One Martini backbone bead per residue (centre of mass of N, CA, C, O) as a GRO file, in nm:
protein
  219
    1ILE     BB    1  -5.999  13.853   7.074
    2ASP     BB    2  -5.793  13.589   6.942
    3GLY     BB    3  -5.512  13.729   6.877
    4ILE     BB    4  -5.159  13.745   6.978
    5LEU     BB    5  -4.855  13.920   6.870
    6VAL     BB    6  -4.513  13.901   6.930
    7GLN     BB    7  -4.271  14.130   6.819
    8LEU     BB    8  -3.964  13.992   6.728
    9PRO     BB    9  -3.770  14.182   6.872
   10LEU     BB   10  -3.736  14.373   7.137
   11PRO     BB   11  -3.671  14.609   7.323
   12GLN     BB   12  -3.416  14.618   7.556
   13GLN     BB   13  -3.610  14.720   7.798
   14ILE     BB   14  -3.771  14.464   7.733
   15ASP     BB   15  -3.898  14.184   7.877
   16GLU     BB   16  -3.972  13.879   7.704
   17GLN     BB   17  -4.092  13.703   7.912
   18THR     BB   18  -4.306  13.891   8.039
   19ILE     BB   19  -4.476  13.925   7.798
   20LEU     BB   20  -4.537  13.625   7.743
   21LEU     BB   21  -4.662  13.561   8.027
   22ALA     BB   22  -4.914  13.774   7.972
   23LEU     BB   23  -5.026  13.583   7.804
   24ASP     BB   24  -5.266  13.407   7.646
   25PRO     BB   25  -5.239  13.090   7.542
   26ALA     BB   26  -5.504  13.100   7.354
   27LYS     BB   27  -5.363  13.382   7.204
   28ASP     BB   28  -5.097  13.250   7.118
   29VAL     BB   29  -5.015  13.254   6.768
   30ASP     BB   30  -4.676  13.185   6.805
   31GLY     BB   31  -4.610  12.973   7.041
   32LEU     BB   32  -4.430  13.134   7.309
   33HIS     BB   33  -4.570  13.027   7.548
   34PRO     BB   34  -4.451  12.821   7.795
   35MET     BB   35  -4.705  12.630   7.763
   36ASN     BB   36  -4.673  12.577   7.453
   37VAL     BB   37  -4.377  12.467   7.453
   38GLY     BB   38  -4.446  12.225   7.665
   39ASN     BB   39  -4.653  12.096   7.479
   40LEU     BB   40  -4.460  12.065   7.231
   41ALA     BB   41  -4.253  11.881   7.386
   42LEU     BB   42  -4.496  11.657   7.462
   43GLY     BB   43  -4.707  11.642   7.210
   44ARG     BB   44  -4.932  11.843   7.251
   45HIS     BB   45  -5.196  12.038   7.223
   46SER     BB   46  -5.126  12.340   7.037
   47LEU     BB   47  -4.984  12.626   6.971
   48LYS     BB   48  -4.762  12.674   6.699
   49PRO     BB   49  -4.500  12.787   6.557
   50CYS     BB   50  -4.496  12.908   6.250
   51THR     BB   51  -4.223  12.845   6.105
   52PRO     BB   52  -4.196  12.544   6.194
   53SER     BB   53  -4.483  12.484   6.060
   54GLY     BB   54  -4.405  12.572   5.767
   55VAL     BB   55  -4.183  12.350   5.729
   56VAL     BB   56  -4.372  12.104   5.748
   57GLU     BB   57  -4.568  12.163   5.555
   58MET     BB   58  -4.404  12.166   5.315
   59LEU     BB   59  -4.297  11.903   5.327
   60ARG     BB   60  -4.576  11.754   5.307
   61ARG     BB   61  -4.670  11.871   5.028
   62GLU     BB   62  -4.403  11.762   4.882
   63ASN     BB   63  -4.347  11.471   4.972
   64ILE     BB   64  -4.139  11.469   5.209
   65PRO     BB   65  -3.983  11.249   5.387
   66MET     BB   66  -3.942  11.223   5.744
   67LYS     BB   67  -3.964  10.928   5.827
   68GLY     BB   68  -3.628  10.843   5.892
   69SER     BB   69  -3.498  11.122   5.860
   70HIS     BB   70  -3.221  11.329   5.842
   71ALA     BB   71  -3.232  11.605   6.045
   72VAL     BB   72  -3.071  11.933   6.017
   73VAL     BB   73  -3.034  12.222   6.253
   74ILE     BB   74  -2.925  12.539   6.208
   75GLY     BB   75  -3.011  12.625   6.516
   76ARG     BB   76  -3.136  12.745   6.866
   77SER     BB   77  -3.376  12.890   6.874
   78ASN     BB   78  -3.710  12.973   7.003
   79LEU     BB   79  -3.845  13.004   6.734
   80VAL     BB   80  -3.703  12.777   6.542
   81GLY     BB   81  -3.497  12.535   6.631
   82LYS     BB   82  -3.646  12.403   6.886
   83PRO     BB   83  -3.929  12.359   6.774
   84LEU     BB   84  -3.842  12.202   6.490
   85ALA     BB   85  -3.748  11.966   6.628
   86PHE     BB   86  -4.001  11.867   6.766
   87LEU     BB   87  -4.167  11.842   6.511
   88LEU     BB   88  -3.976  11.630   6.375
   89LEU     BB   89  -4.001  11.413   6.585
   90GLN     BB   90  -4.317  11.371   6.542
   91GLU     BB   91  -4.225  11.275   6.236
   92HIS     BB   92  -3.980  11.074   6.273
   93ALA     BB   93  -3.713  11.209   6.306
   94THR     BB   94  -3.374  11.253   6.291
   95VAL     BB   95  -3.228  11.494   6.516
   96THR     BB   96  -3.002  11.775   6.459
   97ILE     BB   97  -2.837  12.021   6.649
   98CYS     BB   98  -2.684  12.327   6.553
   99HIS     BB   99  -2.417  12.565   6.616
  100SER     BB  100  -2.158  12.779   6.694
  101ARG     BB  101  -2.014  12.507   6.873
  102THR     BB  102  -1.994  12.327   6.635
  103GLN     BB  103  -1.810  12.068   6.528
  104ASN     BB  104  -1.775  12.016   6.209
  105LEU     BB  105  -2.036  12.146   6.065
  106PRO     BB  106  -2.013  12.039   5.758
  107ARG     BB  107  -2.007  11.735   5.824
  108VAL     BB  108  -2.284  11.721   5.978
  109ALA     BB  109  -2.470  11.846   5.756
  110ALA     BB  110  -2.379  11.618   5.532
  111GLN     BB  111  -2.597  11.402   5.664
  112ALA     BB  112  -2.857  11.538   5.548
  113ASP     BB  113  -3.170  11.504   5.414
  114ILE     BB  114  -3.264  11.766   5.604
  115LEU     BB  115  -3.179  12.106   5.568
  116VAL     BB  116  -3.180  12.360   5.817
  117ALA     BB  117  -3.128  12.729   5.806
  118ALA     BB  118  -3.119  12.930   6.130
  119ILE     BB  119  -2.870  13.151   6.195
  120GLY     BB  120  -2.814  13.460   6.069
  121LYS     BB  121  -2.581  13.392   5.813
  122PRO     BB  122  -2.508  13.504   5.532
  123ALA     BB  123  -2.433  13.250   5.314
  124MET     BB  124  -2.292  13.006   5.492
  125VAL     BB  125  -2.408  12.793   5.326
  126THR     BB  126  -2.243  12.552   5.153
  127ALA     BB  127  -2.163  12.275   4.954
  128GLU     BB  128  -2.009  12.157   5.222
  129PHE     BB  129  -2.302  12.089   5.370
  130VAL     BB  130  -2.408  11.911   5.104
  131LYS     BB  131  -2.567  11.648   5.015
  132PRO     BB  132  -2.667  11.471   4.743
  133GLY     BB  133  -3.014  11.520   4.747
  134ALA     BB  134  -3.085  11.729   4.961
  135VAL     BB  135  -3.292  11.913   5.155
  136VAL     BB  136  -3.325  12.283   5.156
  137ILE     BB  137  -3.399  12.518   5.425
  138ASP     BB  138  -3.442  12.877   5.426
  139VAL     BB  139  -3.503  13.082   5.710
  140GLY     BB  140  -3.335  13.305   5.639
  141ILE     BB  141  -3.296  13.689   5.677
  142ASN     BB  142  -3.100  13.935   5.494
  143LYS     BB  143  -2.948  14.245   5.477
  144ILE     BB  144  -2.770  14.383   5.196
  145GLU     BB  145  -2.541  14.651   5.211
  146GLY     BB  146  -2.323  14.875   5.065
  147ASP     BB  147  -2.008  14.737   5.112
  148LEU     BB  148  -2.108  14.423   5.121
  149LEU     BB  149  -2.226  14.366   4.814
  150PRO     BB  150  -1.999  14.269   4.636
  151GLU     BB  151  -1.912  14.020   4.791
  152PHE     BB  152  -2.209  13.878   4.765
  153LEU     BB  153  -2.227  13.883   4.465
  154GLU     BB  154  -1.976  13.683   4.446
  155ARG     BB  155  -2.055  13.448   4.630
  156ASP     BB  156  -2.389  13.505   4.503
  157PRO     BB  157  -2.504  13.532   4.191
  158SER     BB  158  -2.818  13.493   4.245
  159LEU     BB  159  -2.838  13.813   4.343
  160ARG     BB  160  -2.815  13.990   4.081
  161SER     BB  161  -3.124  14.003   3.987
  162GLN     BB  162  -3.210  14.147   4.251
  163TYR     BB  163  -3.024  14.379   4.230
  164GLU     BB  164  -3.116  14.508   3.975
  165LYS     BB  165  -3.405  14.557   4.025
  166ASN     BB  166  -3.363  14.729   4.279
  167ARG     BB  167  -3.198  14.949   4.146
  168ALA     BB  168  -3.423  15.046   3.953
  169GLU     BB  169  -3.579  15.131   4.235
  170ASN     BB  170  -3.366  15.252   4.440
  171LYS     BB  171  -3.222  15.004   4.576
  172ASN     BB  172  -2.926  14.924   4.790
  173HIS     BB  173  -3.018  14.582   4.811
  174VAL     BB  174  -3.040  14.263   4.952
  175LEU     BB  175  -3.180  13.953   4.990
  176CYS     BB  176  -3.047  13.689   5.230
  177GLY     BB  177  -2.974  13.405   5.327
  178ASP     BB  178  -2.804  13.103   5.484
  179VAL     BB  179  -2.780  13.033   5.178
  180ASN     BB  180  -2.580  12.952   4.900
  181PHE     BB  181  -2.766  12.916   4.623
  182ALA     BB  182  -2.564  12.857   4.383
  183SER     BB  183  -2.415  12.618   4.513
  184VAL     BB  184  -2.653  12.424   4.648
  185SER     BB  185  -2.842  12.382   4.389
  186GLU     BB  186  -2.654  12.178   4.245
  187LEU     BB  187  -2.734  11.941   4.480
  188ALA     BB  188  -3.010  11.974   4.548
  189SER     BB  189  -3.326  11.862   4.506
  190ALA     BB  190  -3.434  12.096   4.716
  191ILE     BB  191  -3.503  12.460   4.746
  192THR     BB  192  -3.528  12.761   4.901
  193PRO     BB  193  -3.593  13.062   4.882
  194VAL     BB  194  -3.477  13.415   4.894
  195PRO     BB  195  -3.738  13.524   4.889
  196ARG     BB  196  -4.049  13.327   4.884
  197GLY     BB  197  -4.049  13.089   5.090
  198VAL     BB  198  -4.121  13.049   5.419
  199GLY     BB  199  -4.292  13.317   5.472
  200PRO     BB  200  -4.569  13.254   5.365
  201LEU     BB  201  -4.610  13.012   5.552
  202THR     BB  202  -4.592  13.175   5.811
  203ILE     BB  203  -4.860  13.336   5.763
  204ALA     BB  204  -5.046  13.074   5.730
  205MET     BB  205  -4.999  12.982   6.012
  206LEU     BB  206  -5.125  13.232   6.154
  207MET     BB  207  -5.388  13.198   6.042
  208LYS     BB  208  -5.453  12.910   6.165
  209ASN     BB  209  -5.414  12.998   6.453
  210THR     BB  210  -5.638  13.201   6.479
  211VAL     BB  211  -5.871  13.036   6.399
  212GLN     BB  212  -5.830  12.829   6.632
  213ALA     BB  213  -5.878  13.017   6.837
  214ALA     BB  214  -6.156  13.129   6.772
  215ARG     BB  215  -6.295  12.860   6.799
  216VAL     BB  216  -6.227  12.813   7.120
  217ARG     BB  217  -6.369  13.082   7.213
  218ARG     BB  218  -6.659  12.985   7.056
  219ALA     BB  219  -6.716  12.688   7.223
   0.00000   0.00000   0.00000
């Protein structure tokens, strides 16, 4: 075995940290073992969390400058927010982390050159969070269904085409990010969609980590 992935969140009766500590850090291909997290914080070589790595890789491949840019990350989870902040710091960005207790959140977010939404609240980030020309990366993915559908279709008209396609396939739901795509896309210089935005890069980084772990094991 070259890589082990713990699919979070775990059932309530299973302690997450106990499971993560049981992993061999060299096979922890999602970079969640405390040793890998510590190495990330110290800027040392380690297996890095896949979604944050995918975000940075996307910025790099699109030639979006991180050095000297102000990056605002909305969300402080151990999976995305915190490790992404460390990775952006390694790219010499100035990083602000926001969360549910941040005061005047729209005003803070609107200072960002690079805005990352990873808070798990559908369509929460609207135009007032974004300064013109900012790069917006939507990490969130939320399933909207049932009685909530009419409200979100009205709030974000960009969801309507997905809704019509899903309805033709007898699926009564849409997938929505943390960003109101319709309003924010009018201001942003670049924005990721949901779905088929950050997700494919997360998978690519998982494969990269697995190959790296395999090479280390065979060395």
